[in-house]
């Protein structure tokens, strides 16, 4: 694959977990990266990207922008051939799902793509959607034609009241396809990752991925994990998928980017050999009835409907298009988990206080 370094590219959410590796790979390929961020003066947050840029052939330029501020991406996008739109909050625990999830996802996508419509240099937009724009609950698998989630399928079961994060990603991706279809200068290519794992460029990342894996080592799930079956992908493999979606001329449509059909218990199990003696890694699943009983008390985001429709249900996605069309290769789950967990230990995530 030929990476064109002759024109800059723009990436939203550059400070985030997923985008960090995309920026790194672009900088190392010699690309000039325009990074619109909410606070370009936050040296603390930008230090990780700056360190990479110092020794890479590419360059990074920061701009001030916000998903909810119309027109704020104009300066950053000017002259760019490719736009990566990754910015969107990934959080399960929210007080106001409309304000905290749906507005930034939907209005943000509209804002960025309206800017693409006004920017003649833009030829391609790569959108980071999610597997949760394909399914809402694991129970949705029962309604799929062959018992497998594919790119043909859309999430029809999430709403503002039930799985609002999944709803936010679904409405945002739908809006992107609608806007892409209403013009013919830029092409939309969509990446639909499953749960992202692996070390972050910023070891103190705030993505939901960090919360989840931290809980496997901080004792929160010592008594057992929910029997949740999910997909998982390494953040480094996911970056390669985004780069291929941007630079392969034939890339088109949606792509499930998910290395493994797995379970929380299997994810925890990959850590037992190396860390099981020193950390309270979960070794069993909790009974579904018990989770059903306590869930609403333990977490606002874990309703009984979510428990009923997800725990103990199978989950299988077909990642063959990502391999065939984007040439993605997936590293072993154990490598992603170990590298991620070790980074958390090294950065003090499990220290008291
Ligand atoms: P993250 O680390 O929390 O990154 C989110 C990024 O969005 C941050 O850079 C954040 O900027 C930016 N952002 C949030 N609200 C914004 C606003 N109002 N204006 C401008 N920027 C805003 O999360 P992530 O895990 O990397 O997620 C990145 C993308 O991957 C999202 O689209 C997410 O839905 C998707 N995804 C993630 C996973 C996963 O397991 N992590 C799985 C599937 C899909 P600040 O630094 O300023 O907060």
CSV table of C-alpha atoms and ligand atoms in Angstrom, one decimal:
chain,number,residue,atom,x,y,z
A,1,UNK,CA,0.0,0.0,0.0
A,2,UNK,CA,1.3,3.4,-1.0
A,3,UNK,CA,0.9,6.1,1.6
A,4,UNK,CA,0.7,9.5,-0.1
A,5,UNK,CA,2.7,12.0,1.9
A,6,UNK,CA,2.2,14.9,-0.5
A,7,UNK,CA,-0.9,16.4,1.2
A,8,UNK,CA,-1.9,16.7,4.9
A,9,UNK,CA,-4.6,14.7,6.5
A,10,UNK,CA,-6.9,15.7,9.4
A,11,UNK,CA,-7.8,13.5,12.3
A,12,UNK,CA,-10.5,14.3,14.9
A,13,UNK,CA,-10.0,13.1,18.5
A,14,UNK,CA,-6.2,12.9,18.1
A,15,UNK,CA,-5.8,12.9,21.9
A,16,UNK,CA,-7.9,9.7,22.2
A,17,UNK,CA,-6.9,6.1,22.6
A,18,UNK,CA,-7.8,4.8,19.1
A,19,UNK,CA,-6.6,7.9,17.3
A,20,UNK,CA,-3.2,8.0,19.1
A,21,UNK,CA,-2.0,5.0,17.2
A,22,UNK,CA,-3.3,6.2,13.9
A,23,UNK,CA,-1.4,9.5,14.4
A,24,UNK,CA,1.7,7.6,15.3
A,25,UNK,CA,1.5,5.4,12.2
A,26,UNK,CA,0.9,8.4,10.0
A,27,UNK,CA,3.7,10.4,11.5
A,28,UNK,CA,6.1,7.5,11.1
A,29,UNK,CA,5.1,7.2,7.4
A,30,UNK,CA,6.0,10.8,6.9
A,31,UNK,CA,2.5,12.3,6.7
A,32,UNK,CA,1.7,15.8,8.0
A,33,UNK,CA,-1.2,15.4,10.5
A,34,UNK,CA,-3.6,18.2,11.3
A,35,UNK,CA,-5.0,17.6,14.7
A,36,UNK,CA,-8.0,19.7,15.8
A,37,UNK,CA,-8.4,19.2,19.6
A,38,UNK,CA,-10.5,20.8,22.2
A,39,UNK,CA,-7.6,22.3,24.1
A,40,UNK,CA,-4.4,22.8,22.0
A,41,UNK,CA,-2.7,24.5,25.0
A,42,UNK,CA,-3.0,21.3,27.2
A,43,UNK,CA,0.7,20.4,27.0
A,44,UNK,CA,0.2,17.6,29.4
A,45,UNK,CA,-2.3,15.8,27.2
A,46,UNK,CA,-0.4,16.5,24.0
A,47,UNK,CA,3.0,15.4,25.3
A,48,UNK,CA,2.6,11.8,24.1
A,49,UNK,CA,1.9,12.8,20.5
A,50,UNK,CA,4.6,15.5,20.6
A,51,UNK,CA,7.2,13.0,21.7
A,52,UNK,CA,6.4,10.7,18.7
A,53,UNK,CA,6.4,13.7,16.3
A,54,UNK,CA,9.9,14.7,17.5
A,55,UNK,CA,11.5,11.6,16.1
A,56,UNK,CA,9.2,10.8,13.2
A,57,UNK,CA,9.5,12.1,9.6
A,58,UNK,CA,6.0,13.5,9.6
A,59,UNK,CA,4.8,16.6,11.4
A,60,UNK,CA,1.8,17.4,13.6
A,61,UNK,CA,-0.1,20.7,13.8
A,62,UNK,CA,-2.7,21.4,16.4
A,63,UNK,CA,-5.9,23.5,15.9
A,64,UNK,CA,-8.7,24.4,18.2
A,65,UNK,CA,-12.1,22.7,17.5
A,66,UNK,CA,-15.1,21.1,19.2
A,67,UNK,CA,-17.6,18.6,17.8
A,68,UNK,CA,-20.4,20.8,18.9
A,69,UNK,CA,-19.0,24.1,17.6
A,70,UNK,CA,-20.2,24.6,14.0
A,71,UNK,CA,-17.5,25.6,11.5
A,72,UNK,CA,-14.7,24.9,14.0
A,73,UNK,CA,-12.9,22.3,11.8
A,74,UNK,CA,-12.5,24.7,8.8
A,75,UNK,CA,-8.9,25.7,9.5
A,76,UNK,CA,-7.7,22.2,10.4
A,77,UNK,CA,-9.3,20.7,7.3
A,78,UNK,CA,-8.1,23.2,4.7
A,79,UNK,CA,-5.9,21.5,2.2
A,80,UNK,CA,-6.4,18.0,3.6
A,81,UNK,CA,-7.0,15.1,1.2
A,82,UNK,CA,-8.2,12.7,3.9
A,83,UNK,CA,-10.3,13.2,7.0
A,84,UNK,CA,-10.3,10.6,9.8
A,85,UNK,CA,-13.2,11.2,12.1
A,86,UNK,CA,-12.6,9.2,15.3
A,87,UNK,CA,-13.8,11.7,17.9
A,88,UNK,CA,-16.9,10.5,19.8
A,89,UNK,CA,-17.2,9.8,23.6
A,90,UNK,CA,-17.0,6.1,24.6
A,91,UNK,CA,-18.5,5.9,28.0
A,92,UNK,CA,-21.1,3.6,29.5
A,93,UNK,CA,-21.8,5.5,32.7
A,94,UNK,CA,-23.4,8.8,31.8
A,95,UNK,CA,-25.9,11.1,33.6
A,96,UNK,CA,-27.4,12.6,30.4
A,97,UNK,CA,-27.1,10.3,27.4
A,98,UNK,CA,-28.4,12.8,24.9
A,99,UNK,CA,-26.0,15.5,25.9
A,100,UNK,CA,-23.0,13.3,26.7
A,101,UNK,CA,-23.2,10.7,23.9
A,102,UNK,CA,-25.8,11.3,21.2
A,103,UNK,CA,-25.1,15.1,20.6
A,104,UNK,CA,-21.3,14.8,20.2
A,105,UNK,CA,-21.7,11.7,18.1
A,106,UNK,CA,-24.5,12.8,15.7
A,107,UNK,CA,-24.0,16.6,15.6
A,108,UNK,CA,-20.2,16.1,15.6
A,109,UNK,CA,-20.4,13.8,12.6
A,110,UNK,CA,-22.7,16.3,10.8
A,111,UNK,CA,-20.4,19.2,11.7
A,112,UNK,CA,-17.2,17.4,10.4
A,113,UNK,CA,-18.9,16.2,7.2
A,114,UNK,CA,-20.4,19.6,6.4
A,115,UNK,CA,-16.9,20.9,6.6
A,116,UNK,CA,-15.8,18.2,4.2
A,117,UNK,CA,-18.5,19.4,1.8
A,118,UNK,CA,-17.1,22.9,2.0
A,119,UNK,CA,-13.4,21.8,1.6
A,120,UNK,CA,-12.5,21.0,-2.0
A,121,UNK,CA,-9.3,19.2,-1.2
A,122,UNK,CA,-11.1,16.4,0.7
A,123,UNK,CA,-11.3,13.1,-1.3
A,124,UNK,CA,-12.0,10.6,1.4
A,125,UNK,CA,-13.5,10.4,4.9
A,126,UNK,CA,-12.7,7.4,7.1
A,127,UNK,CA,-15.2,7.2,9.9
A,128,UNK,CA,-14.6,5.3,13.2
A,129,UNK,CA,-18.0,3.8,13.8
A,130,UNK,CA,-18.3,0.6,15.9
A,131,UNK,CA,-19.6,-2.9,16.0
A,132,UNK,CA,-22.4,-1.5,18.2
A,133,UNK,CA,-23.8,0.2,15.0
A,134,UNK,CA,-24.3,-3.4,13.8
A,135,UNK,CA,-25.8,-4.9,16.9
A,136,UNK,CA,-27.4,-3.5,20.1
A,137,UNK,CA,-27.5,-6.5,22.3
A,138,UNK,CA,-25.9,-9.9,21.9
A,139,UNK,CA,-29.5,-11.3,21.7
A,140,UNK,CA,-29.8,-9.6,18.3
A,141,UNK,CA,-27.6,-12.4,17.0
A,142,UNK,CA,-30.7,-14.7,17.0
A,143,UNK,CA,-32.3,-12.6,14.3
A,144,UNK,CA,-29.3,-12.6,11.9
A,145,UNK,CA,-29.6,-14.7,8.8
A,146,UNK,CA,-26.7,-17.1,9.6
A,147,UNK,CA,-26.1,-16.6,13.3
A,148,UNK,CA,-23.3,-14.1,12.6
A,149,UNK,CA,-23.0,-10.3,12.6
A,150,UNK,CA,-21.9,-9.0,9.2
A,151,UNK,CA,-21.5,-5.5,7.6
A,152,UNK,CA,-25.0,-5.9,6.1
A,153,UNK,CA,-26.7,-5.7,9.5
A,154,UNK,CA,-27.7,-2.6,11.4
A,155,UNK,CA,-28.4,-2.1,15.1
A,156,UNK,CA,-32.2,-1.7,15.4
A,157,UNK,CA,-32.6,-2.3,19.1
A,158,UNK,CA,-30.8,0.5,20.9
A,159,UNK,CA,-32.4,3.8,21.9
A,160,UNK,CA,-31.7,6.8,24.1
A,161,UNK,CA,-33.0,4.7,27.1
A,162,UNK,CA,-31.5,1.3,26.3
A,163,UNK,CA,-27.8,1.1,25.3
A,164,UNK,CA,-27.4,4.9,24.5
A,165,UNK,CA,-23.7,4.6,23.5
A,166,UNK,CA,-24.7,2.0,20.9
A,167,UNK,CA,-27.6,4.3,19.8
A,168,UNK,CA,-25.2,7.2,19.5
A,169,UNK,CA,-22.8,5.3,17.2
A,170,UNK,CA,-25.7,4.0,15.1
A,171,UNK,CA,-27.3,7.3,14.4
A,172,UNK,CA,-23.9,8.9,13.7
A,173,UNK,CA,-22.9,6.3,11.2
A,174,UNK,CA,-26.3,6.5,9.5
A,175,UNK,CA,-26.0,10.3,9.2
A,176,UNK,CA,-22.5,9.8,7.7
A,177,UNK,CA,-23.8,7.5,5.0
A,178,UNK,CA,-26.7,9.9,4.2
A,179,UNK,CA,-24.4,12.8,3.8
A,180,UNK,CA,-21.9,10.8,1.8
A,181,UNK,CA,-24.7,9.7,-0.6
A,182,UNK,CA,-25.8,13.3,-1.1
A,183,UNK,CA,-22.6,14.4,-2.8
A,184,UNK,CA,-19.9,12.7,-5.1
A,185,UNK,CA,-16.6,14.4,-4.4
A,186,UNK,CA,-15.5,12.5,-1.2
A,187,UNK,CA,-15.8,8.8,-0.5
A,188,UNK,CA,-16.8,7.4,2.8
A,189,UNK,CA,-15.1,4.3,4.2
A,190,UNK,CA,-16.3,3.1,7.6
A,191,UNK,CA,-14.4,1.1,10.3
A,192,UNK,CA,-16.6,-0.9,12.8
A,193,UNK,CA,-14.3,-2.0,15.6
A,194,UNK,CA,-15.3,-4.3,18.4
A,195,UNK,CA,-13.9,-3.7,21.9
A,196,UNK,CA,-10.5,-2.1,21.5
A,197,UNK,CA,-7.6,-3.5,23.7
A,198,UNK,CA,-3.8,-2.9,23.9
A,199,UNK,CA,-1.5,-0.2,25.2
A,200,UNK,CA,-2.3,3.4,24.6
A,201,UNK,CA,0.0,6.1,23.3
A,202,UNK,CA,-1.1,7.9,26.5
A,203,UNK,CA,-0.8,5.4,29.3
A,204,UNK,CA,-3.4,7.3,31.3
A,205,UNK,CA,-6.1,7.1,28.7
A,206,UNK,CA,-9.7,7.8,29.6
A,207,UNK,CA,-11.4,5.6,27.0
A,208,UNK,CA,-13.9,3.0,28.3
A,209,UNK,CA,-11.4,0.3,27.2
A,210,UNK,CA,-9.1,1.4,30.1
A,211,UNK,CA,-11.9,1.2,32.7
A,212,UNK,CA,-12.8,-2.3,31.6
A,213,UNK,CA,-9.4,-3.8,31.7
A,214,UNK,CA,-8.5,-2.0,34.9
A,215,UNK,CA,-11.4,-3.8,36.6
A,216,UNK,CA,-9.7,-7.1,35.8
A,217,UNK,CA,-6.8,-6.1,38.1
A,218,UNK,CA,-8.2,-3.8,40.7
A,219,UNK,CA,-10.4,-6.4,42.5
A,220,UNK,CA,-13.7,-5.0,41.3
A,221,UNK,CA,-14.5,-8.3,39.5
A,222,UNK,CA,-12.7,-10.6,42.0
A,223,UNK,CA,-15.8,-12.6,42.7
A,224,UNK,CA,-16.4,-13.2,39.0
A,225,UNK,CA,-17.0,-11.6,35.6
A,226,UNK,CA,-20.3,-11.5,33.9
A,227,UNK,CA,-20.6,-14.2,31.2
A,228,UNK,CA,-20.4,-11.6,28.4
A,229,UNK,CA,-19.3,-12.6,25.0
A,230,UNK,CA,-17.9,-9.9,22.8
A,231,UNK,CA,-15.5,-9.1,20.0
A,232,UNK,CA,-12.0,-7.7,20.7
A,233,UNK,CA,-9.3,-6.0,18.6
A,234,UNK,CA,-5.9,-4.7,19.3
A,235,UNK,CA,-5.6,-0.9,19.0
A,236,UNK,CA,-2.4,-1.3,16.9
A,237,UNK,CA,-4.2,-3.6,14.4
A,238,UNK,CA,-7.1,-1.2,14.3
A,239,UNK,CA,-4.8,1.7,13.3
A,240,UNK,CA,-3.6,-0.3,10.3
A,241,UNK,CA,-7.2,-0.9,9.3
A,242,UNK,CA,-7.8,2.9,9.4
A,243,UNK,CA,-4.7,3.6,7.3
A,244,UNK,CA,-5.7,1.0,4.7
A,245,UNK,CA,-9.2,2.4,4.6
A,246,UNK,CA,-7.6,5.8,3.8
A,247,UNK,CA,-5.0,4.9,1.2
A,248,UNK,CA,-6.3,1.8,-0.6
A,249,UNK,CA,-8.1,3.2,-3.6
A,250,UNK,CA,-10.7,0.3,-3.8
A,251,UNK,CA,-11.7,0.5,-0.1
A,252,UNK,CA,-15.4,0.9,0.2
A,253,UNK,CA,-18.3,0.4,2.7
A,254,UNK,CA,-18.3,-0.8,6.2
A,255,UNK,CA,-15.7,-3.1,7.8
A,256,UNK,CA,-16.0,-5.2,10.9
A,257,UNK,CA,-12.6,-4.9,12.5
A,258,UNK,CA,-12.5,-7.5,15.3
A,259,UNK,CA,-9.7,-9.9,15.9
A,260,UNK,CA,-11.4,-12.4,18.2
A,261,UNK,CA,-14.9,-13.6,19.2
A,262,UNK,CA,-14.2,-13.9,22.9
A,263,UNK,CA,-15.6,-13.6,26.4
A,264,UNK,CA,-14.7,-11.6,29.5
A,265,UNK,CA,-13.6,-14.8,31.2
A,266,UNK,CA,-11.2,-15.7,28.3
A,267,UNK,CA,-9.8,-12.1,28.4
A,268,UNK,CA,-9.1,-12.4,32.1
A,269,UNK,CA,-7.7,-15.9,31.6
A,270,UNK,CA,-5.0,-14.6,29.3
A,271,UNK,CA,-3.6,-12.7,32.3
A,272,UNK,CA,-3.6,-15.5,34.9
A,273,UNK,CA,-0.3,-17.1,34.1
A,274,UNK,CA,1.8,-13.9,34.4
A,275,UNK,CA,-0.3,-11.9,36.9
A,276,UNK,CA,-2.6,-14.3,38.7
A,277,UNK,CA,-0.3,-14.5,41.7
A,278,UNK,CA,0.0,-10.8,42.3
A,279,UNK,CA,-3.4,-9.4,41.1
A,280,UNK,CA,-7.0,-10.4,41.8
A,281,UNK,CA,-7.7,-11.5,38.3
A,282,UNK,CA,-11.2,-13.0,38.0
A,283,UNK,CA,-11.2,-16.8,37.6
A,284,UNK,CA,-14.9,-17.6,37.2
A,285,UNK,CA,-18.2,-16.1,35.8
A,286,UNK,CA,-20.9,-14.8,38.1
A,287,UNK,CA,-24.3,-16.4,37.9
A,288,UNK,CA,-26.6,-14.4,35.7
A,289,UNK,CA,-29.4,-14.3,38.3
A,290,UNK,CA,-27.1,-12.7,40.8
A,291,UNK,CA,-26.0,-10.0,38.3
A,292,UNK,CA,-29.6,-9.5,37.3
A,293,UNK,CA,-30.4,-8.9,41.0
A,294,UNK,CA,-27.6,-6.5,41.9
A,295,UNK,CA,-26.9,-4.8,38.5
A,296,UNK,CA,-29.0,-1.7,39.0
A,297,UNK,CA,-27.5,-1.1,42.4
A,298,UNK,CA,-23.9,-1.5,41.2
A,299,UNK,CA,-24.0,0.5,38.0
A,300,UNK,CA,-26.5,3.0,36.4
A,301,UNK,CA,-25.4,1.8,33.0
A,302,UNK,CA,-26.2,-1.9,33.7
A,303,UNK,CA,-30.0,-2.3,33.6
A,304,UNK,CA,-31.8,-5.6,34.0
A,305,UNK,CA,-32.8,-5.4,30.3
A,306,UNK,CA,-29.1,-5.2,29.4
A,307,UNK,CA,-28.3,-8.2,31.7
A,308,UNK,CA,-31.2,-10.2,30.2
A,309,UNK,CA,-30.3,-9.5,26.6
A,310,UNK,CA,-26.6,-9.8,26.8
A,311,UNK,CA,-25.3,-12.1,29.5
A,312,UNK,CA,-24.9,-15.7,28.5
A,313,UNK,CA,-25.8,-14.9,24.9
A,314,UNK,CA,-23.4,-16.0,22.1
A,315,UNK,CA,-21.6,-13.3,20.0
A,316,UNK,CA,-20.0,-14.0,16.7
A,317,UNK,CA,-18.9,-11.5,14.0
A,318,UNK,CA,-17.5,-12.1,10.6
A,319,UNK,CA,-14.2,-10.2,10.1
A,320,UNK,CA,-13.3,-11.7,6.7
A,321,UNK,CA,-14.0,-8.4,4.8
A,322,UNK,CA,-11.4,-6.6,6.9
A,323,UNK,CA,-8.8,-9.3,6.0
A,324,UNK,CA,-9.7,-9.5,2.4
A,325,UNK,CA,-10.3,-5.8,1.5
A,326,UNK,CA,-8.0,-4.0,4.0
A,327,UNK,CA,-5.3,-6.7,4.5
A,328,UNK,CA,-5.8,-6.5,8.3
A,329,UNK,CA,-3.9,-9.2,10.3
A,330,UNK,CA,-4.9,-9.7,13.9
A,331,UNK,CA,-2.4,-10.4,16.7
A,332,UNK,CA,-3.2,-12.9,19.5
A,333,UNK,CA,-5.6,-11.7,22.2
A,334,UNK,CA,-3.0,-12.7,24.9
A,335,UNK,CA,-0.5,-10.2,23.4
A,336,UNK,CA,-3.1,-7.3,23.5
A,337,UNK,CA,-4.2,-8.1,27.0
A,338,UNK,CA,-0.7,-8.6,28.4
A,339,UNK,CA,0.7,-5.4,26.8
A,340,UNK,CA,-2.3,-3.4,28.0
A,341,UNK,CA,-2.2,-4.8,31.6
A,342,UNK,CA,1.6,-4.3,31.9
A,343,UNK,CA,1.2,-0.7,30.8
A,344,UNK,CA,-1.4,-0.2,33.5
A,345,UNK,CA,0.9,-1.7,36.1
A,346,UNK,CA,3.8,0.5,34.9
A,347,UNK,CA,1.7,3.6,34.9
A,348,UNK,CA,0.5,3.1,38.5
A,349,UNK,CA,-3.1,2.2,37.7
A,350,UNK,CA,-3.3,-0.3,40.5
A,351,UNK,CA,-1.5,1.7,43.2
A,352,UNK,CA,-3.6,2.7,46.1
A,353,UNK,CA,-4.6,6.3,46.9
B,1,LIG,P1,-11.3,8.2,23.8
B,1,LIG,O1,-9.9,7.8,24.2
B,1,LIG,O2,-12.2,8.7,24.9
B,1,LIG,O3,-11.3,9.3,22.6
B,1,LIG,C1,-12.4,10.1,22.3
B,1,LIG,C2,-11.9,11.3,21.6
B,1,LIG,O4,-13.0,12.2,21.3
B,1,LIG,C3,-10.9,12.2,22.5
B,1,LIG,O5,-9.9,12.6,21.8
B,1,LIG,C4,-11.8,13.3,22.9
B,1,LIG,O6,-11.1,14.6,23.1
B,1,LIG,C5,-12.7,13.5,21.7
B,1,LIG,N1,-13.9,14.2,22.0
B,1,LIG,C6,-14.9,13.8,22.8
B,1,LIG,N2,-15.9,14.8,22.8
B,1,LIG,C7,-15.5,15.8,22.0
B,1,LIG,C8,-16.0,17.0,21.6
B,1,LIG,N3,-17.1,17.5,22.1
B,1,LIG,N4,-15.3,17.8,20.8
B,1,LIG,C9,-14.1,17.3,20.3
B,1,LIG,N5,-13.5,16.2,20.6
B,1,LIG,C10,-14.2,15.4,21.5
B,1,LIG,O7,-12.1,7.0,23.1
B,1,LIG,P2,-11.6,5.9,22.1
B,1,LIG,O8,-11.8,4.6,22.7
B,1,LIG,O9,-10.3,6.3,21.5
B,1,LIG,O10,-12.7,6.1,20.9
B,1,LIG,C11,-12.4,6.7,19.7
B,1,LIG,C12,-13.5,6.2,18.7
B,1,LIG,O11,-13.5,4.8,18.6
B,1,LIG,C13,-14.9,6.6,19.0
B,1,LIG,O12,-15.6,7.0,17.9
B,1,LIG,C14,-15.5,5.3,19.6
B,1,LIG,O13,-16.9,5.3,19.5
B,1,LIG,C15,-14.8,4.3,18.7
B,1,LIG,N6,-14.7,3.0,19.2
B,1,LIG,C16,-14.0,2.7,20.4
B,1,LIG,C17,-14.0,1.4,20.9
B,1,LIG,C18,-13.3,1.0,22.1
B,1,LIG,O14,-13.4,-0.1,22.6
B,1,LIG,N7,-12.4,1.9,22.7
B,1,LIG,C19,-14.7,0.4,20.2
B,1,LIG,C20,-15.4,0.7,19.0
B,1,LIG,C21,-15.4,2.0,18.5
B,1,LIG,P3,-10.6,15.0,24.5
B,1,LIG,O15,-9.2,14.5,24.6
B,1,LIG,O16,-10.6,16.5,24.4
B,1,LIG,O17,-11.5,14.5,25.5
